[in-house]
Coordinates of C-alpha atoms and ligand atoms in Angstrom, one line a residue:
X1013 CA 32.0 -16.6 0.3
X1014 CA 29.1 -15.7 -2.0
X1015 CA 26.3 -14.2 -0.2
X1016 CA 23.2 -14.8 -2.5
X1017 CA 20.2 -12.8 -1.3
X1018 CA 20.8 -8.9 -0.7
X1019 CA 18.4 -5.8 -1.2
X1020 CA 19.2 -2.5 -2.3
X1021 CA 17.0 0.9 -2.4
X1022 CA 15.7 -0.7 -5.4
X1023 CA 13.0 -2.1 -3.5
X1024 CA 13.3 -1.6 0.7
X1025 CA 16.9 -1.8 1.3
X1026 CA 19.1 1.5 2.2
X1027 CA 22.2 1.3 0.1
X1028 CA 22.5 2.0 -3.6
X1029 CA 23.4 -0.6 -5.8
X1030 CA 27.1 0.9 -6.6
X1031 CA 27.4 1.4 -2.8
X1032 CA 26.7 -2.0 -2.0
X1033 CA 28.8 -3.2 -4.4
X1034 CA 31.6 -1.2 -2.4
X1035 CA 30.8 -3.0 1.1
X1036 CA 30.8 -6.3 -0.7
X1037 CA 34.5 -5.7 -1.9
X1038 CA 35.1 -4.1 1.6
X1039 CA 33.7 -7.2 3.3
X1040 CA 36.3 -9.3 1.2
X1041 CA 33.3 -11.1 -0.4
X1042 CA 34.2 -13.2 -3.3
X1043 CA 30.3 -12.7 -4.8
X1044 CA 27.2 -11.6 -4.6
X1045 CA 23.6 -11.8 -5.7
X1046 CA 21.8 -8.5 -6.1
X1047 CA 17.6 -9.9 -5.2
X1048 CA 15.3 -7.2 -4.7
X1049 CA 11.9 -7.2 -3.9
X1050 CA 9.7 -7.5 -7.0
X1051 CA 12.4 -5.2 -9.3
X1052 CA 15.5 -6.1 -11.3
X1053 CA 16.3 -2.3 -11.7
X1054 CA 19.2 -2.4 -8.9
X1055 CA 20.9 -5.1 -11.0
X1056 CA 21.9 -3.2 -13.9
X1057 CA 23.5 -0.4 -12.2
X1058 CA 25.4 -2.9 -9.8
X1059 CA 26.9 -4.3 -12.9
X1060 CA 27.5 -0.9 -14.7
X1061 CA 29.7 -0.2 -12.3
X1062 CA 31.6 -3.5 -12.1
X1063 CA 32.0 -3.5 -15.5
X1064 CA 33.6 -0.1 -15.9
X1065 CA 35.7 -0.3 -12.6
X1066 CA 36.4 -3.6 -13.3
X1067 CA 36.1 -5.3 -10.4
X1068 CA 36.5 -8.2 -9.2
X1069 CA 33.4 -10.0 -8.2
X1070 CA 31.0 -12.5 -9.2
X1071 CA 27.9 -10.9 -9.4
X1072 CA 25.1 -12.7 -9.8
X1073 CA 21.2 -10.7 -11.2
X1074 CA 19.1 -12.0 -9.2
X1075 CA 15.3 -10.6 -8.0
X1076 CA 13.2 -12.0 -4.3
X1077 CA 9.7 -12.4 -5.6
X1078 CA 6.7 -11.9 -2.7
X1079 CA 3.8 -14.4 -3.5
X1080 CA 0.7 -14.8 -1.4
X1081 CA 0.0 -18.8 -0.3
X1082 CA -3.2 -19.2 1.5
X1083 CA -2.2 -17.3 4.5
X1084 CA 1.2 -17.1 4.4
X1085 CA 3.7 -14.6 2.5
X1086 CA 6.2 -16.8 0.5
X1087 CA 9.4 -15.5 -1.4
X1088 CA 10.5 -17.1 -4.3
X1089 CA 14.1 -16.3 -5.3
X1090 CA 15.4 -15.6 -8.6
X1091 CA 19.0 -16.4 -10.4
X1092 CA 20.7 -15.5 -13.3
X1093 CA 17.0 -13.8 -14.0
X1094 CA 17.3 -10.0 -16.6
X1095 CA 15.7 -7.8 -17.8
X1096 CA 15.4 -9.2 -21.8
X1097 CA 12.6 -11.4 -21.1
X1098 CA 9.5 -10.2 -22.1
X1099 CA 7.1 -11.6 -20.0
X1100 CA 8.8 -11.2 -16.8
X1101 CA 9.1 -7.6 -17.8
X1102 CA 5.5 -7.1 -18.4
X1103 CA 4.3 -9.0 -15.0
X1104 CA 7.4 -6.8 -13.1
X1105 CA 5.5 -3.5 -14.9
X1106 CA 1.9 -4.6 -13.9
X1107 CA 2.9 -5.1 -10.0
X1108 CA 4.8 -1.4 -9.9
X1109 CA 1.7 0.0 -11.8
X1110 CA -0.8 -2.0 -9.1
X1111 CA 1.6 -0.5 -6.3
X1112 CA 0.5 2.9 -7.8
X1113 CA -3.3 2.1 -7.8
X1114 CA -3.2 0.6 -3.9
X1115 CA -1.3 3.7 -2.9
X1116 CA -3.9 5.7 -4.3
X1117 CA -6.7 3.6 -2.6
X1118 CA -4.7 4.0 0.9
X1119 CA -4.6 8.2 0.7
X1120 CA -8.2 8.0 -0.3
X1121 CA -9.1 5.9 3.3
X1122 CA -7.3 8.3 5.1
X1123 CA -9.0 11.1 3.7
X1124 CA -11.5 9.3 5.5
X1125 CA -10.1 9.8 8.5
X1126 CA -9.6 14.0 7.3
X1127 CA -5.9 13.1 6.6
X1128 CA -5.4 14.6 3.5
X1129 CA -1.7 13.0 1.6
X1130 CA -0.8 14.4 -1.8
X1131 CA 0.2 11.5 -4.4
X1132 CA 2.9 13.7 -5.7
X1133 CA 4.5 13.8 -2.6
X1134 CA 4.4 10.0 -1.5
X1135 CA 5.9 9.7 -5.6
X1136 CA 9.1 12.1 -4.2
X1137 CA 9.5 10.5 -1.4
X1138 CA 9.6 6.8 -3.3
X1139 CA 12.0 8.7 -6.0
X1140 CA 11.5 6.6 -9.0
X1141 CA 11.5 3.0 -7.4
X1142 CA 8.5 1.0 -5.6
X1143 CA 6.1 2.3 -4.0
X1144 CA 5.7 1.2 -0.6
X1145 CA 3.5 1.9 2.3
X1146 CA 7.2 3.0 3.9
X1147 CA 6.8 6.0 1.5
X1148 CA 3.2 7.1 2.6
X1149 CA 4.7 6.5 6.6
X1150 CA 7.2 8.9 5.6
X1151 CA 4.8 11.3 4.6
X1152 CA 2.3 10.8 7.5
X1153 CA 5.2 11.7 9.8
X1154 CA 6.0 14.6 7.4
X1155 CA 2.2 15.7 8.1
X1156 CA 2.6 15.6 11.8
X1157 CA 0.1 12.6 11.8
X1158 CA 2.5 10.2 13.0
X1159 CA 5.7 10.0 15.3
X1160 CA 7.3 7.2 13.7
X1161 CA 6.9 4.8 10.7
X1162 CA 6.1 2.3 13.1
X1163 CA 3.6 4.3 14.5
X1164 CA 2.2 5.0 11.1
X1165 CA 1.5 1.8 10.6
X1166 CA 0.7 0.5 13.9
X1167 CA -2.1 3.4 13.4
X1168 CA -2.8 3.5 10.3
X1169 CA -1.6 1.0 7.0
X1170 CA -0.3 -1.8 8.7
X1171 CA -2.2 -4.7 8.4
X1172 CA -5.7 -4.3 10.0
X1173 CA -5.6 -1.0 10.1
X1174 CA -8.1 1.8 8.7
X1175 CA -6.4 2.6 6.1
X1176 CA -4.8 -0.6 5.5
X1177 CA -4.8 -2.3 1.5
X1178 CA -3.5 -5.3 1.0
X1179 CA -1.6 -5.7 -2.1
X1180 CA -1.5 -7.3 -5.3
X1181 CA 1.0 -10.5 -5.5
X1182 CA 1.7 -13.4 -7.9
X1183 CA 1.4 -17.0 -6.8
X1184 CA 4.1 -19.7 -5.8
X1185 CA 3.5 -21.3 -9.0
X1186 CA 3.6 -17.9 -11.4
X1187 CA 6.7 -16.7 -9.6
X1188 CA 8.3 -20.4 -10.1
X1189 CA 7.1 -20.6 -13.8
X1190 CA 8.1 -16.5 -14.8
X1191 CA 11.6 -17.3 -13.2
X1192 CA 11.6 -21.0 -15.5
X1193 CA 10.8 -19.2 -18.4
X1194 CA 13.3 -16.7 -18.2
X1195 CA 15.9 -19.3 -17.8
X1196 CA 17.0 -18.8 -14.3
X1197 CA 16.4 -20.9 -11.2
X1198 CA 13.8 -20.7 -9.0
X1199 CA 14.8 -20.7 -4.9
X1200 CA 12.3 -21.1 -1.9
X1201 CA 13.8 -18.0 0.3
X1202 CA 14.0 -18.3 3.9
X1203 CA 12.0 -21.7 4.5
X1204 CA 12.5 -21.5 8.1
X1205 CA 9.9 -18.5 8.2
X1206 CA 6.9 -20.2 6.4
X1207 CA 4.9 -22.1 9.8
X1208 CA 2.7 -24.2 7.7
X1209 CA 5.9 -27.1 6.9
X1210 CA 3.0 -28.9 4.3
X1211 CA 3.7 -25.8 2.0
X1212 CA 7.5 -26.6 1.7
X1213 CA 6.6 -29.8 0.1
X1214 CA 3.7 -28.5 -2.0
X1215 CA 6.3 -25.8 -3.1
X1216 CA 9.0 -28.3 -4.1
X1217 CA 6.4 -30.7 -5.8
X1218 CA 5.3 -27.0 -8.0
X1219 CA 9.0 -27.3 -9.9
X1220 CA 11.6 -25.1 -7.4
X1221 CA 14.7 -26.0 -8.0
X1222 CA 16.5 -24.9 -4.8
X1223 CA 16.0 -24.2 -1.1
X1224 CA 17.6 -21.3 0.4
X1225 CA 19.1 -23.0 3.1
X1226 CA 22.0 -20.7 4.6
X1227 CA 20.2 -17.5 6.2
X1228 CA 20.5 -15.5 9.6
X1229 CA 17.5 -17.0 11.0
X1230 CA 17.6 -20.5 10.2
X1231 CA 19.1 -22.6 13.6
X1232 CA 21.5 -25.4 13.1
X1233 CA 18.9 -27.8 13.3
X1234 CA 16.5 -26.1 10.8
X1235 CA 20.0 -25.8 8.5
X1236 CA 20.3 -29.7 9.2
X1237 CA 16.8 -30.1 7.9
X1238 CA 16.6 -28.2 5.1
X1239 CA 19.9 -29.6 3.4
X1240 CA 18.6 -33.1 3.9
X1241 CA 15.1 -32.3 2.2
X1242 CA 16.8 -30.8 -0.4
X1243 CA 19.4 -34.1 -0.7
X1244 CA 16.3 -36.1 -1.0
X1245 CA 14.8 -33.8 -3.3
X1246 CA 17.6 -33.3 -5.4
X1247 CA 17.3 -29.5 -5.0
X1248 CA 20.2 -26.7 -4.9
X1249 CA 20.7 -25.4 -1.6
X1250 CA 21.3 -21.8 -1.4
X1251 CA 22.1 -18.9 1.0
X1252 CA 22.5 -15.3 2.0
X1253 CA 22.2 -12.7 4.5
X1254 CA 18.7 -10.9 3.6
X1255 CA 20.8 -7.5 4.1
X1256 CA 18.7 -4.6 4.0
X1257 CA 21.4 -1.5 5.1
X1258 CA 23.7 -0.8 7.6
X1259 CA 22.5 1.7 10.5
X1260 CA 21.6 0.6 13.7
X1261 CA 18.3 -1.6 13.0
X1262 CA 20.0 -3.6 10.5
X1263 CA 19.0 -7.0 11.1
X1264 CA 21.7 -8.6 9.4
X1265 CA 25.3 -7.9 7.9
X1266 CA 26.6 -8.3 4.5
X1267 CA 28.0 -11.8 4.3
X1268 CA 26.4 -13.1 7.6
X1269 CA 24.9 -15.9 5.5
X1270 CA 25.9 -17.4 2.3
X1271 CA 27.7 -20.2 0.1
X1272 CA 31.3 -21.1 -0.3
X1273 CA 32.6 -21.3 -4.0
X1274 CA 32.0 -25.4 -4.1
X1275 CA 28.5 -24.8 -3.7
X1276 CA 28.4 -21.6 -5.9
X1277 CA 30.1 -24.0 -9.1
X1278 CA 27.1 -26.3 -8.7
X1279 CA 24.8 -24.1 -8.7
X1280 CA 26.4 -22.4 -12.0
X1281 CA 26.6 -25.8 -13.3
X1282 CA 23.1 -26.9 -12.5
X1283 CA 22.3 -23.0 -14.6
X1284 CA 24.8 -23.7 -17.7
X1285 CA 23.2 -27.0 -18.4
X1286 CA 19.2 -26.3 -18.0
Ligands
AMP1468 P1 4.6 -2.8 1.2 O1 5.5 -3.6 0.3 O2 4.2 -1.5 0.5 O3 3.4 -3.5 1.7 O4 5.4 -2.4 2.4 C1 6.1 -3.4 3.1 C2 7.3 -2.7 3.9 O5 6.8 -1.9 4.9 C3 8.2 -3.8 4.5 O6 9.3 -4.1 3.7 C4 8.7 -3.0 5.7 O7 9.9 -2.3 5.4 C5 7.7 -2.0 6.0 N1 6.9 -2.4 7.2 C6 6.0 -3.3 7.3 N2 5.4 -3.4 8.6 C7 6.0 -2.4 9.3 C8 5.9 -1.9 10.6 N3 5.0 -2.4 11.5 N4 6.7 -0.8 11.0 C9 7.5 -0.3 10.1 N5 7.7 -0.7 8.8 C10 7.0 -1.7 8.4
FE1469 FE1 12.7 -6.7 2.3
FE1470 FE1 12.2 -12.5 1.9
ZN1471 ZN1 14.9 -10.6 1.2

């Protein structure tokens, strides 16, 4: 089993890279596909350590980019996607640096609201990776201006709140074409989630060249659905868990969702020969 969409504290997950790298080879999983928000930097550590341990599991770079469709948030999965190509780099650098500037712009409406959040400190608390408005919930709570990062948002960042900023994000088409060029394959993540089914179709007709069908939340009949578009489309189909951490709001476990190794082969054929 080859669970192909897992997060680490890279972007929001809880586990190192290394760690979950450990539960996969606990969980008896044959491979894996490290996908995190917006970042490859949990990939390279993940394969540090399977390279000097030697160990035995096919691990597979991989990154989940968030792109804004009308309405509607839309992830675009990444394979066989690293670091050496330029382009992707830079547009990965200019999203972390915009993180930085809509963090900024957040503190600044709550000193509105005579909430007064040092940068430095929501920087600690985000230690080196993303910034996220989980960080600045963190430090409301720190404060003693909220009980809970739910109730820091339901206050004050979520999405219609006062101190709410929306952030920046790449289209459908930018993710698709950054992924292209960087000669991995491009995956529409969690299909079952987007409402609007027209987008599907406009998504596949952009160039994707899978459909993550396999995933906690799709039912049998959205599972049935999805592989026959993608047999009419000619599209890879794809799975994988969406595992965020262990603990006990974990949505999902490691290797709830995934691909067996037929599937895996033509996906790594459909990569060796693009
Ligand atoms: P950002 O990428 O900075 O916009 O932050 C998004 C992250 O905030 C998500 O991945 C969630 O982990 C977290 N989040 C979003 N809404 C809520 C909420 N209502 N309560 C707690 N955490 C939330
Ligand atoms: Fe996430
Ligand atoms: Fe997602
Ligand atoms: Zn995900």
């Amino acid at each position: 089993m080859y669970d192909l969409h897992v997060h680490t504290n890279a972007s929001d997950g809880v586990l190192s890279p290394v760690e979950v790298i450990r539960l996969a080879l606990k969980s008896g999983l044959d491979g894996l596909a490290i996908t995190d928000h917006d970042t490859l930097q949990g990939v390279a550590p993940a394969q540090d350590f399977i390279r000097s341990h030697q160990i035995q599991l096919d691990f597979i770079p991989g990154i989940e980019i968030n792109t804004d469709y009308g309405e509607d948030e839309v992830h675009i999965l990444g394979y066989f996607v690293t670091d050496q190509d330029s382009r992707m780099t830079e547009r990965l650098a200019y999203i972390q640096r915009e993180r930085i500037t809509r963090a900024e712009n957040i503190l600044a409406r709550l000193s509105l609201f005579g909430i007064d959040i040092d940068m430095d400190q929501v920087r600690t608390l985000a230690g080196g990776r993303l910034i996220g408005r989980p960080h600045i919930a963190r430090a409301l709570i720190a404060a003693g201006h909220a009980q809970s990062e739910a109730d820091a948002f339901a206050r004050y960042i979520g999405r219609n709140q006062p101190a709410y900023v929306p952030r920046y994000k790449f289209s459908p088409q930018e993710a698709i074409h950054l992924i292209d060029q960087a000669g991995g394959i491009s995956v529409l993540a969690h299909p079952g989630l987007i409402h609007d089914k027209a987008k599907i179709d406009a998504i596949i007709e952009m160039g994707i060249a899978g459909l993550e069908v396999y995933y906690p939340e799709h039912d049998v009949s959205e599972v049935k659905e999805l592989k026959e578009l993608a047999r009419r489309h000619n599209l890879l189909t794809t799975g994988g868990s969406d595992f965020h951490g262990t603990g006990p709001d974990s949505r999902t476990r490691l290797g709830y969702a995934g691909v067996d190794r037929q599937t895996m082969e033509t996906i790594r054929d459909f990569y060796q020969h693009k």
